Coordinates of C-alpha atoms (C1' of nucleotides) in Angstrom, one line a residue:
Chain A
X1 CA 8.7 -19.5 -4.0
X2 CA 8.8 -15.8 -3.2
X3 CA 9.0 -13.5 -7.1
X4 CA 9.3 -9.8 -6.7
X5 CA 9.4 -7.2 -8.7
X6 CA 12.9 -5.9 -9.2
X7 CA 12.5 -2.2 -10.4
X8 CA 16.4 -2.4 -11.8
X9 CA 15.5 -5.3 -14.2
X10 CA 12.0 -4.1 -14.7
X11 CA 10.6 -7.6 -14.6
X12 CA 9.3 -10.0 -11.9
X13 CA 12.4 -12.5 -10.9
X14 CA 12.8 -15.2 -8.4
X15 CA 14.2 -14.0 -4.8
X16 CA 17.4 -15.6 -3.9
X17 CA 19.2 -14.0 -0.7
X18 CA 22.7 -13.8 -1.3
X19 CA 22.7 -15.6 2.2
X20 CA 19.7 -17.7 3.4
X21 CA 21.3 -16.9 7.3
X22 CA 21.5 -13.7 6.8
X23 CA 18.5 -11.9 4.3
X24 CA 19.3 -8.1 4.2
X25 CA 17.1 -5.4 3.2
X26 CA 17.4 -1.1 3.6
X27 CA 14.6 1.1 3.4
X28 CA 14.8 4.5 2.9
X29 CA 13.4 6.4 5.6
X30 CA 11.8 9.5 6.6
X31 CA 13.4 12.9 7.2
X32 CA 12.1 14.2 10.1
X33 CA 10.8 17.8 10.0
X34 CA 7.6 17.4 10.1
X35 CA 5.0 14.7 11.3
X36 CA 4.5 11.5 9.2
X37 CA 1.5 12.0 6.7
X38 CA -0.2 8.8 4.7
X39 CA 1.9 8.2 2.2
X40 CA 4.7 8.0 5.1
X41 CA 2.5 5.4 6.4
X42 CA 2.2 3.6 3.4
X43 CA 6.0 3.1 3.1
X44 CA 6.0 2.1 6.9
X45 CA 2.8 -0.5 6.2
X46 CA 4.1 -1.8 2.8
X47 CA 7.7 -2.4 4.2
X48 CA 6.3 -3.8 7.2
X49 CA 4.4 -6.4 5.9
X50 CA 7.5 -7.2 3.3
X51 CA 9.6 -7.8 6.5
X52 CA 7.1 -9.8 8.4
X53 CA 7.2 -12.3 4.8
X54 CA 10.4 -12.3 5.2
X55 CA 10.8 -13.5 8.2
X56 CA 8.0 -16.2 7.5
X57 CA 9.8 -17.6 4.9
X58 CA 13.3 -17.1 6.5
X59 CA 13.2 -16.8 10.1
X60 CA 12.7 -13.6 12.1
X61 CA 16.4 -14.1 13.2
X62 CA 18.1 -14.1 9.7
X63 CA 16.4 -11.1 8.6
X64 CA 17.7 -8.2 9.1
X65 CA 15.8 -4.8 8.6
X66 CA 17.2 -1.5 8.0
X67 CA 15.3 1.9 7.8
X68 CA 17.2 5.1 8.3
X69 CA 16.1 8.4 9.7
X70 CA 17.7 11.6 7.9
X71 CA 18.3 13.7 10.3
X72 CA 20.5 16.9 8.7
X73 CA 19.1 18.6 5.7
X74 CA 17.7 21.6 4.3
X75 CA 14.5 21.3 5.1
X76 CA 15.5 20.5 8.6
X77 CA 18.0 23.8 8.9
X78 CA 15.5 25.7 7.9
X79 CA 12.6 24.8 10.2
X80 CA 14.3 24.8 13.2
X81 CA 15.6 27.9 12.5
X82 CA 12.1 29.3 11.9
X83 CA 11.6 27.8 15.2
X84 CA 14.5 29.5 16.7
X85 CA 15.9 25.8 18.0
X86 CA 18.2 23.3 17.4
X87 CA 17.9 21.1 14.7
X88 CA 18.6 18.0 16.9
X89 CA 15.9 19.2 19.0
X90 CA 13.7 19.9 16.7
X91 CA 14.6 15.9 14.9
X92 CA 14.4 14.7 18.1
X93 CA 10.7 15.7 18.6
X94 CA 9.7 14.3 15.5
X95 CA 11.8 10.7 15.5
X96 CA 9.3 10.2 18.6
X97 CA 6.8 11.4 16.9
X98 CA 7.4 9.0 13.9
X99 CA 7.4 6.1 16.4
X100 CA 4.4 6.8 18.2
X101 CA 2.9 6.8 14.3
X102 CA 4.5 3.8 13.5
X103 CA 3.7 1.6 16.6
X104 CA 0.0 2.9 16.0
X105 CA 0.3 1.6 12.6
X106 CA 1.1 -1.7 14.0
X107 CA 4.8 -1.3 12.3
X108 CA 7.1 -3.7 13.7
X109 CA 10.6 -1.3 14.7
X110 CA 13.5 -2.6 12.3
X111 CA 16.4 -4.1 13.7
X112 CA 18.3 -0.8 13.1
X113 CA 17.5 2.6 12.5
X114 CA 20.6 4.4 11.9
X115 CA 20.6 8.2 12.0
X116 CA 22.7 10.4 9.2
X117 CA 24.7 12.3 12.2
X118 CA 25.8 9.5 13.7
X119 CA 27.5 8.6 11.1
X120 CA 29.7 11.1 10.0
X121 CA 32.8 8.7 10.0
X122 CA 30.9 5.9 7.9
X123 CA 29.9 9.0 5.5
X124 CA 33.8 10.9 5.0
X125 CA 35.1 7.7 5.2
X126 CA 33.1 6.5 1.8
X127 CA 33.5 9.7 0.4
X128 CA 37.1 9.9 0.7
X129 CA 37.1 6.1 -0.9
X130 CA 35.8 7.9 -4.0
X131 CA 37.8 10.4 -4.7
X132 CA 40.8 8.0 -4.3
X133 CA 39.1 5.8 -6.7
X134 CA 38.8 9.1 -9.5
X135 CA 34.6 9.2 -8.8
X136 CA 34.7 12.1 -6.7
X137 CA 36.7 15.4 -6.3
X138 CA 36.6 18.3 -3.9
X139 CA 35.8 21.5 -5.4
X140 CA 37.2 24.9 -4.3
X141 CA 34.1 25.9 -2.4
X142 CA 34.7 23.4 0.2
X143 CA 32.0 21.1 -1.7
X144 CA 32.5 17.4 -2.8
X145 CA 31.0 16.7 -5.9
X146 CA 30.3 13.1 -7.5
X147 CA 31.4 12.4 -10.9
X148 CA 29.2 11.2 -13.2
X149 CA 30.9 10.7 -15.9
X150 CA 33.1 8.1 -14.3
X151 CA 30.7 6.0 -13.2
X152 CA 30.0 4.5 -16.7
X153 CA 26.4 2.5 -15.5
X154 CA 24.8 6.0 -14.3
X155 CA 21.2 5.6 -15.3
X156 CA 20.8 2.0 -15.1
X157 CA 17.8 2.0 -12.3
X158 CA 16.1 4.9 -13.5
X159 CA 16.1 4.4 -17.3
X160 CA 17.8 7.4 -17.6
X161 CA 20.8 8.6 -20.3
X162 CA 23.0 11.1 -19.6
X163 CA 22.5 12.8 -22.7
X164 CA 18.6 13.1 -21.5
X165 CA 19.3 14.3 -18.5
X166 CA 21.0 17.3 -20.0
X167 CA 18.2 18.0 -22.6
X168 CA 15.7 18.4 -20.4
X169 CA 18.2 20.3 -17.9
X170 CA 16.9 21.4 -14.8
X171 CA 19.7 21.1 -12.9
X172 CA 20.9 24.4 -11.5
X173 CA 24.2 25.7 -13.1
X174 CA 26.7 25.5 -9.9
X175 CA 30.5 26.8 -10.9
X176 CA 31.7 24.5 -8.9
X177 CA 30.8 21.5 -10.5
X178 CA 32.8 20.6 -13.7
X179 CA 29.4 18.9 -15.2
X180 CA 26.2 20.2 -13.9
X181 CA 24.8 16.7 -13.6
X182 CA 27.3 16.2 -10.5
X183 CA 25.8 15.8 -7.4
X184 CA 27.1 16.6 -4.1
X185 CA 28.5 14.2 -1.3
X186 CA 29.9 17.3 0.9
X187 CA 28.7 20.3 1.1
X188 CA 30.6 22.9 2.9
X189 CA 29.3 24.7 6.1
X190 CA 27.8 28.4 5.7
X191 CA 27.6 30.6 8.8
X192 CA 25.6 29.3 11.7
X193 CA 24.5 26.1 10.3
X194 CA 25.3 22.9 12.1
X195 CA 28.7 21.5 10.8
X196 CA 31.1 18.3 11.4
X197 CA 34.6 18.7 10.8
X198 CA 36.0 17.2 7.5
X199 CA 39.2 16.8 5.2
X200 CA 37.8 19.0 2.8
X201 CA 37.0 21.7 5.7
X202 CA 33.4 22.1 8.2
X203 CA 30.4 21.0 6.6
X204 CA 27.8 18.1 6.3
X205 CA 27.2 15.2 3.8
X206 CA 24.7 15.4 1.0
X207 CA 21.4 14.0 0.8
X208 CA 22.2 10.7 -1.1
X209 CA 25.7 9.7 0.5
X210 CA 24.3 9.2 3.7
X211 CA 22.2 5.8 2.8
X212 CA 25.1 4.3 0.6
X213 CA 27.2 4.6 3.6
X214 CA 24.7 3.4 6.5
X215 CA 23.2 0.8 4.6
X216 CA 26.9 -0.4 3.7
X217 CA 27.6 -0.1 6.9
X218 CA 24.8 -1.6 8.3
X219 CA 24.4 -4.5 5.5
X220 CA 27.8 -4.7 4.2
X221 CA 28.7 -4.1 0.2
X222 CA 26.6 -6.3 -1.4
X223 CA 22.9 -6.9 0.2
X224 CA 19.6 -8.0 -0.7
X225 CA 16.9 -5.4 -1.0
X226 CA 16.7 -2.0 -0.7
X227 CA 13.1 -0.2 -0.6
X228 CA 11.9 3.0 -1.0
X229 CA 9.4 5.3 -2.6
X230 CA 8.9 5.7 -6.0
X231 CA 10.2 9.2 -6.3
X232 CA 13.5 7.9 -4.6
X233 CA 14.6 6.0 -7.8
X234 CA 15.6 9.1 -9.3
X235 CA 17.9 10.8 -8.7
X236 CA 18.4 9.3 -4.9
X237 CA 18.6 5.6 -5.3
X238 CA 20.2 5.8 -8.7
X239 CA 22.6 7.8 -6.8
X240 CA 23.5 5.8 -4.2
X241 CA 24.4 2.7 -6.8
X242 CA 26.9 4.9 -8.2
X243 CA 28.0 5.9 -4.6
X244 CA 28.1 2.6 -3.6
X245 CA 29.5 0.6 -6.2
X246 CA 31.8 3.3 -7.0
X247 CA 33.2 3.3 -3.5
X248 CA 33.5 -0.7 -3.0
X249 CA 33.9 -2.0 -6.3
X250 CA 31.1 -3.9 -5.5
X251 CA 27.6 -4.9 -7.0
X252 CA 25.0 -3.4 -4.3
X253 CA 21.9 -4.1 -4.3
X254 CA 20.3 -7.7 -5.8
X255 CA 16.4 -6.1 -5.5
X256 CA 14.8 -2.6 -5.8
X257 CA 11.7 -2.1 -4.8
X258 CA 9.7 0.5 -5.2
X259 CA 6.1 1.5 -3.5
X260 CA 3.5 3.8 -5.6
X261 CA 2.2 6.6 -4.2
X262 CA -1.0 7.6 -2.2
X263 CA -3.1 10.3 -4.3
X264 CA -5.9 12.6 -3.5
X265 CA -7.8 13.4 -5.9
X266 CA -5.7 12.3 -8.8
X267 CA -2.9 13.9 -7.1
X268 CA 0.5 12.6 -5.6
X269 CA -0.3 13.4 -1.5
X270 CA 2.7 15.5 -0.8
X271 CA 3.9 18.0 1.4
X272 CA 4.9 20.6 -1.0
X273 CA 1.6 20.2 -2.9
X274 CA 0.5 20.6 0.9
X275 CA -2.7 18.5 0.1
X276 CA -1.6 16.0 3.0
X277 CA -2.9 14.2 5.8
X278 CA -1.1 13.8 9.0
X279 CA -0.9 9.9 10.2
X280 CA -2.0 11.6 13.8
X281 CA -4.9 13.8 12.5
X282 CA -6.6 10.8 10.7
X283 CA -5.8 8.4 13.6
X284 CA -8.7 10.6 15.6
X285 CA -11.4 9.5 13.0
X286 CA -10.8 6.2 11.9
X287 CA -8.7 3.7 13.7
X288 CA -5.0 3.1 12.7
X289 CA -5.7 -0.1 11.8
X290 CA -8.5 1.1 9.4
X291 CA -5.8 2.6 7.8
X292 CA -3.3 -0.1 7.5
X293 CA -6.3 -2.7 6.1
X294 CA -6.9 0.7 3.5
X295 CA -2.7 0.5 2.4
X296 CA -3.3 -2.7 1.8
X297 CA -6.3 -2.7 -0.3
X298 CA -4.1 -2.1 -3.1
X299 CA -0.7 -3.8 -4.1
X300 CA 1.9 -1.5 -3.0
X301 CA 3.1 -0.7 -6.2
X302 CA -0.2 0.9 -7.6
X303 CA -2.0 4.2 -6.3
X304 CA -3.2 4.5 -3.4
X305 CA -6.2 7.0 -3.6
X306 CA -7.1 8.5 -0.4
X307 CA -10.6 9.1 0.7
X308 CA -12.9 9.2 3.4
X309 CA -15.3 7.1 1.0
X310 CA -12.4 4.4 0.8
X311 CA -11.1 4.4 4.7
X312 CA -15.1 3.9 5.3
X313 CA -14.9 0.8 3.3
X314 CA -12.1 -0.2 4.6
X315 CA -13.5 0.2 8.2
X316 CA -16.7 -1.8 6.9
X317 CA -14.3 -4.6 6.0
X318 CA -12.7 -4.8 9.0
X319 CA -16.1 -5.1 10.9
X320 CA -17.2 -8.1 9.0
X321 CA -13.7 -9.6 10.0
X322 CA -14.2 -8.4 13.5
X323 CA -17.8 -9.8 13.7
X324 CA -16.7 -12.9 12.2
X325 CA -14.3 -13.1 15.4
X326 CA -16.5 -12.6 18.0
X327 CA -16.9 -15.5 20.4
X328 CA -13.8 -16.8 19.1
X329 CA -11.4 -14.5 21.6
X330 CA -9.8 -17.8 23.2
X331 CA -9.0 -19.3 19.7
X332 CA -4.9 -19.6 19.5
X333 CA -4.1 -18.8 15.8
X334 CA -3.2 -21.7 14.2
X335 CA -2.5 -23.1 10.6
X336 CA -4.7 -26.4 10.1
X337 CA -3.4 -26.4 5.9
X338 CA -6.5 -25.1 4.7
X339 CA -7.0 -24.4 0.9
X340 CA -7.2 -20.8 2.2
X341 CA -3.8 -20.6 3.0
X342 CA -2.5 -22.2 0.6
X343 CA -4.2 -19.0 -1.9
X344 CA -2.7 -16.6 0.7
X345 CA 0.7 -17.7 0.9
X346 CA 0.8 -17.9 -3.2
X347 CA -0.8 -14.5 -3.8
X348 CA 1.9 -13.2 -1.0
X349 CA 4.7 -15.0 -3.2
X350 CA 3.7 -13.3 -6.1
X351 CA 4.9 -9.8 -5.1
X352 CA 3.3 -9.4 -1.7
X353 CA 0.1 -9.2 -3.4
X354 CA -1.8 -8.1 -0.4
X355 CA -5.3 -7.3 -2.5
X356 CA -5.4 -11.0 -3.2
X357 CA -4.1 -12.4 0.0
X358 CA -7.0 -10.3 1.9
X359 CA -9.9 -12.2 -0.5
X360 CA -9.1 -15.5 1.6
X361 CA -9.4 -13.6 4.9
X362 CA -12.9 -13.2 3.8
X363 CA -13.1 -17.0 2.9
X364 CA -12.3 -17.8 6.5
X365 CA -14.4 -15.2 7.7
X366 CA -17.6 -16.8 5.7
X367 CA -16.6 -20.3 7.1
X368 CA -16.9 -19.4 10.6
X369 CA -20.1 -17.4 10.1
X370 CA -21.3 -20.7 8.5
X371 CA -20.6 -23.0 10.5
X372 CA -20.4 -21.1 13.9
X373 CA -24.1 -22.8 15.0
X374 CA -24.0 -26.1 13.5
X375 CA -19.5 -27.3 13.5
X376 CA -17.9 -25.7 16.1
X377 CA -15.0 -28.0 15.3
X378 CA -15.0 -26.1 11.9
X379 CA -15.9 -22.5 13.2
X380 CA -13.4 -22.5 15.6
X381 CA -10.6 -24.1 12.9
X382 CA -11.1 -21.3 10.2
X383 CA -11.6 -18.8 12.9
X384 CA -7.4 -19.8 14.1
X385 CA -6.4 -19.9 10.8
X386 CA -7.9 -16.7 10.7
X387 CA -5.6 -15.0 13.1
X388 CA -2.8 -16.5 11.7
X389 CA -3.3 -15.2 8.3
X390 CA -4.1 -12.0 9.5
X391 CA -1.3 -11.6 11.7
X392 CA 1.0 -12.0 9.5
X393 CA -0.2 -8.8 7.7
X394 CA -0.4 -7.5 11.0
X395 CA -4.0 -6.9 11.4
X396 CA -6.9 -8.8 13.9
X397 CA -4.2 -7.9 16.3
X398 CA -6.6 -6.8 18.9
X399 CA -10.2 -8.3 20.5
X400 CA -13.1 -8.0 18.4
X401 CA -14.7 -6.2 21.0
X402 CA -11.9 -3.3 21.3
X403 CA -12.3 -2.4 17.6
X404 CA -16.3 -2.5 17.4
X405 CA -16.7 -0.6 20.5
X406 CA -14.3 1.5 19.5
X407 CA -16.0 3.3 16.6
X408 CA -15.1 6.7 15.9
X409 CA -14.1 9.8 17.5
X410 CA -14.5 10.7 20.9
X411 CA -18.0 12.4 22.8
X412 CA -21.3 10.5 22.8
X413 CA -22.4 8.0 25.2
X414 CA -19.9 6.0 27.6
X415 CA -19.9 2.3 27.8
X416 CA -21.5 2.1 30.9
X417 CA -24.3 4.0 29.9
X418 CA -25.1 1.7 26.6
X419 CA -25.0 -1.0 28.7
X420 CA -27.5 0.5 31.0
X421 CA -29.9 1.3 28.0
X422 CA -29.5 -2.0 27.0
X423 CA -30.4 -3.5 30.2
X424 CA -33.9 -1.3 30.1
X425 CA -34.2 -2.3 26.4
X426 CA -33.7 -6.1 27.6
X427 CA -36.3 -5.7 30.7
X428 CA -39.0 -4.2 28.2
X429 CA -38.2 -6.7 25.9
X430 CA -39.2 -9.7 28.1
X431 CA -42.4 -8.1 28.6
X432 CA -42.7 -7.5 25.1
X433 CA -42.8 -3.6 25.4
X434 CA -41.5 -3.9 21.3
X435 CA -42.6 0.1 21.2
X436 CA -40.1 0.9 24.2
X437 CA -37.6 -1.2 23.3
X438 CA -37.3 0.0 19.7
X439 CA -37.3 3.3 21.5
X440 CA -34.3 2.5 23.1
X441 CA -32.7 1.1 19.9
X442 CA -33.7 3.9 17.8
X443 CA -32.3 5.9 20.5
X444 CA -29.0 4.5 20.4
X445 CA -28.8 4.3 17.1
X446 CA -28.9 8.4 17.0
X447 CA -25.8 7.9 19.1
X448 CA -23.9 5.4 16.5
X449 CA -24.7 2.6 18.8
X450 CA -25.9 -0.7 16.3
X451 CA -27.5 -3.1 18.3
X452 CA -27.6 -7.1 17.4
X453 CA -29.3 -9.7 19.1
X454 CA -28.0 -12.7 18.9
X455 CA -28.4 -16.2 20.3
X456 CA -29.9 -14.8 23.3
X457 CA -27.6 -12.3 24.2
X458 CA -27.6 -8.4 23.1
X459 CA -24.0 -7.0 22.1
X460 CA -23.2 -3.7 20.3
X461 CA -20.8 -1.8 18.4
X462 CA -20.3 1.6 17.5
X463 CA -20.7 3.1 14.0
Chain B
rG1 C1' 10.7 16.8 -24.8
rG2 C1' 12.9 11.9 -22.4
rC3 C1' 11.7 7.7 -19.3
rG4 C1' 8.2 4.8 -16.5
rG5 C1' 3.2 3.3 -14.8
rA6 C1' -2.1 2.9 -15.3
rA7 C1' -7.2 2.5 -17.8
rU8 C1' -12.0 -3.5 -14.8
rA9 C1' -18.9 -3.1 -12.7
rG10 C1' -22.2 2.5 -8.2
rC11 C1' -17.3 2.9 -5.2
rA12 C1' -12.6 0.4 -4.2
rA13 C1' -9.5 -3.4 -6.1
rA14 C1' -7.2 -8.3 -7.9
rG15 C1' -6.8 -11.7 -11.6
rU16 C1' -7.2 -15.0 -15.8
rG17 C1' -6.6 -17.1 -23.4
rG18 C1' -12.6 -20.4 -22.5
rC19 C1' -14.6 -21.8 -15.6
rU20 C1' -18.5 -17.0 -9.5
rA21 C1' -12.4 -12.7 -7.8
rU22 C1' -13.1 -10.2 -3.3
rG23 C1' -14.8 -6.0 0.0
rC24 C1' -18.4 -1.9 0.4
rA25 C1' -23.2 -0.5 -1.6
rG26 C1' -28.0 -2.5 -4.3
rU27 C1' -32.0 -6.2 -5.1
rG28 C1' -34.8 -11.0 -3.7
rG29 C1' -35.2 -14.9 0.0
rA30 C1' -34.1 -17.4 4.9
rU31 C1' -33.6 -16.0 9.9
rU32 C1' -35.6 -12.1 13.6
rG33 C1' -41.3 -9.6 17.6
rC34 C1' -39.2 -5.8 14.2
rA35 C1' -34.2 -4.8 13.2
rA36 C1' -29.0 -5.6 13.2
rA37 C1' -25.6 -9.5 12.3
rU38 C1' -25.4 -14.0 9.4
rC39 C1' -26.5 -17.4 5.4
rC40 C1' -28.5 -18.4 0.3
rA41 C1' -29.4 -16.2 -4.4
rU42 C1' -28.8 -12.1 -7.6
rC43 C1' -28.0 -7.3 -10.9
rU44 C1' -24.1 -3.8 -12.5
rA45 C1' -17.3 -4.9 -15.8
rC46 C1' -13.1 -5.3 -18.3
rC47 C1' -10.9 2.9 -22.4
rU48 C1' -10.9 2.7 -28.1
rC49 C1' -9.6 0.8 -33.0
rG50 C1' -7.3 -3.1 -35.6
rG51 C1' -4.7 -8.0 -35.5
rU52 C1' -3.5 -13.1 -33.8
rU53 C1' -6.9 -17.2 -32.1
rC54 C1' -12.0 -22.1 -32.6
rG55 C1' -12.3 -18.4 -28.6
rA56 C1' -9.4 -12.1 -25.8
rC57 C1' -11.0 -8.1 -20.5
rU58 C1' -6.5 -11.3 -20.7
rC59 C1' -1.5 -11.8 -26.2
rC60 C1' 0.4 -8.1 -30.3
rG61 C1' 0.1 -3.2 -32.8
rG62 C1' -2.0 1.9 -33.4
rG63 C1' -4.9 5.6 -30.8
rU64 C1' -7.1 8.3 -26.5
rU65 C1' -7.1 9.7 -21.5
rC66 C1' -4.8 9.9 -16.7
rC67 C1' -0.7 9.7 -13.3
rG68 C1' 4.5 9.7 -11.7
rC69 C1' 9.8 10.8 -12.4
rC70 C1' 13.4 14.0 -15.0
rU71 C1' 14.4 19.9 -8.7
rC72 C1' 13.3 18.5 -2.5
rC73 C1' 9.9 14.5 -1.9
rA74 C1' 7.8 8.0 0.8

RNA sequence: GGCGGAAUAGCAAAGUGGCUAUGCAGUGGAUUGCAAAUCCAUCUACCUCGGUUCGACUCCGGGUUCCGCCUCCA
């Protein structure tokens, strides 16, 4: 029995899809002027692995999975006209980008990934709905403007009151709007910046109107999940609710959830604070699944603290799991209804607690170095159950041998060439030349070779 | 100021009203030509002050510190 935590009730609750067949969930994407830094990846990871459950417990084929890509903004105007290029261009660039991220990550694509621009009818057509129902009107600027104060449960995701919202006001004073806590749904085209044509003139939609409609769209009214960032509860996601609902009539959205952030040094990771890492820059010194099995080190609500000290452990524990796994290459995964999956499964249905469902990884891991000489039968059983665990967070997804050779960064010695040194180190070894042959260890290991000899045989990894 | 979250061993990070979390690192032993890997054993904990309780790191209340949101942000 699968409990989440819903971030609109504030309390862990029991998930029940609205339709068993049919299990919906939306995740707010990225918007895509820039490459994908960690925390990106941590909403990529942590939503993956929430879809991959879901389709455990429901069937791959009755989930669907929505994550969007805004692709008209600000941010994006004004980059590509720093570039001097077109803003598809320039989004264009950096959707690729985002999937070459994404598949490195070991993120499974969703079944849709619907782009703001292309839906411009979806968007005016929702938009229009408001104002007809008295939630929206169309100032004389040319920009549509939501209206809070007829949408009576504004506040009721983020905790917030009106009457807070205007103490603390940091909302800029806009004419237009007849209370400065409306927000816009159209904004109206200036000179040279890209426009779509529009009842209330040239222009292009605000920043939350475009995931009410796409996810409604996509999901229909009234759908299961809808996933995001923290920092997208307010004002974005509380937004959209009033969007939504406002627009259908409709309850819609059952479960919020909400993923905590990656830090650095005490310090929300973000680009404005600039103190960010690109998904592609640390991909060249520890492997991208280092950095998934470090996401998931922590359950997805808390922080996340990035470090080199913490992706190093986090590469250490995915050697033991990868050493465990050697020899065992031809074992299918399999479930033989261990008591270790039994843990797994119930830490995952309390919240996708990942921390905890990794523990029993390591339980497997132990069984199969213990009984790898002396219960093959054994070895071999926790080594499929293994993979199957581990798949399902999507990691062990490659040979034990690809990630231990692999090591990190590029330059040093090629694998032909450790494998000659080995085969000296082997030849002085059966003549018991021990002062060459730790040579030829030592000599490695100044190279980030690690040798092991085992059962006969010499294999090695890289540092 | 308003709202929300967090404080656990050297580091990271779960969890529980009384029973070894786990990973990395450390220590002792087994194994090894010596190592590495592995196995066995083992040392370091639950911010603070009160309360409830036979018993609290775990529940309740006060305090302190940190973080996030309230503007774009995953």
């Amino acid at each position: 029995m699968l409990v989440v935590y819903n971030s609109l009730t504030k309390q862990k609750e029991v998930f029940n899809p609205i339709d068993p067949q049919n299990v919906r969930m939306y995740v707010c994407g990225m918007t895509v002027y820039d490459f994908c830094h960690i925390g990106h990846a941590r909403v990529l990871v942590v939503f993956d692995v929430i879809y991959r459950y879901l389709c455990k417990l429901y069937g791959a084929e009755k989930v669907t999975y929505i994550r969007n890509v805004t692709d008209i903004d600000d941010k994006i105007i004004q980059r590509a006209n720093e570039n001097g290029e077109d803003f598809s261009q320039l989004t264009g660039r950096f959707i690729e980008a985002m999937h070459e991220d994404a598949a490195a990550l070991g993120v499974l694509p969703p079944n849709q990934e619907p782009c703001a621009t292309a839906h411009m009818q979806q968007i005016i057509e929702m938009i229009e709905a408001l104002i007809k129902n008295g939630k929206a009107y169309a100032a004389d600027n040319g920009d549509v403007y939501y209206s809070i104060n007829h949408f009576k449960d504004y506040g009721q995701l983020s905790g917030k009151k009106l009457e807070d919202l205007r103490a603390g006001e940091r909302v800029e004073v806009d004419e237009a709007k007849r209370d400065p806590l409306d927000f816009v749904l159209w904004k109206a085209a200036k000179p040279d910046e890209p426009s779509w044509p529009s009842p209330w003139g040239k222009g292009r939609p605000g920043w939350h109107i475009e995931c009410s409609a796409m996810s409604t769209h996509c999901l229909g009214n009234h759908f299961d999940i809808h996933g995001g960032g923290m920092d997208l509860q307010f004002p974005h996601h509380e937004n959209e609710i009033a969007q939504s609902e406002g627009a259908t009539g409709e309850k819609f959205v059952n479960v919020w959830l909400h993923n905590g952030f990656v830090r650095v040094d005490e310090e929300k990771m973000s680009k404005s604070l600039g103190n960010f890492f690109t998904i592609r820059e640390v991909i060249k010194t520890f492997a991208p699944e280092v950095i998934r099995y470090f996401i998931l080190t922590s359950h997805y609500r808390s922080p996340l603290n990035y470090s080199e000290t913490n992706l190093n452990n986090a590469r250490a524990a995915l050697t033991t799991l990868y050493t465990a796994l050697k020899g065992m290459e031809d074992v299918e995964a399999a479930n033989h209804g261990s008591v270790s999956v039994d843990k797994f499964y119930k830490a995952m249905d309390d919240d996708f607690n990942t921390p905890e469902a990794l523990t029993h990884l390591f339980e497997l891991a132990k069984e199969i170095n213990k009984h790898r000489q002396t219960d093959v039968q054994k070895a071999t059983e926790a080594a499929a159950e293994l993979k199957f665990l581990a798949a399902q967070l999507g990691l062990l997804q490659q040979s034990p041998d690809s990630f231990l050779k692999a090591g990190s960064g590029e330059g040093g010695l090629s694998d032909a060439e450790i494998e000659a040194l080995i085969q000296k180190r082997n030849e002085a070894r059966a003549n018991k030349d021990w002062a060459e042959s730790d040579r030829i260890r030592d000599e490695l290991k100044e190279q980030g070779v690690i040798l092991e000899d085992n059962a006969g045989q010499t294999s090695w990894r890289r540092e």
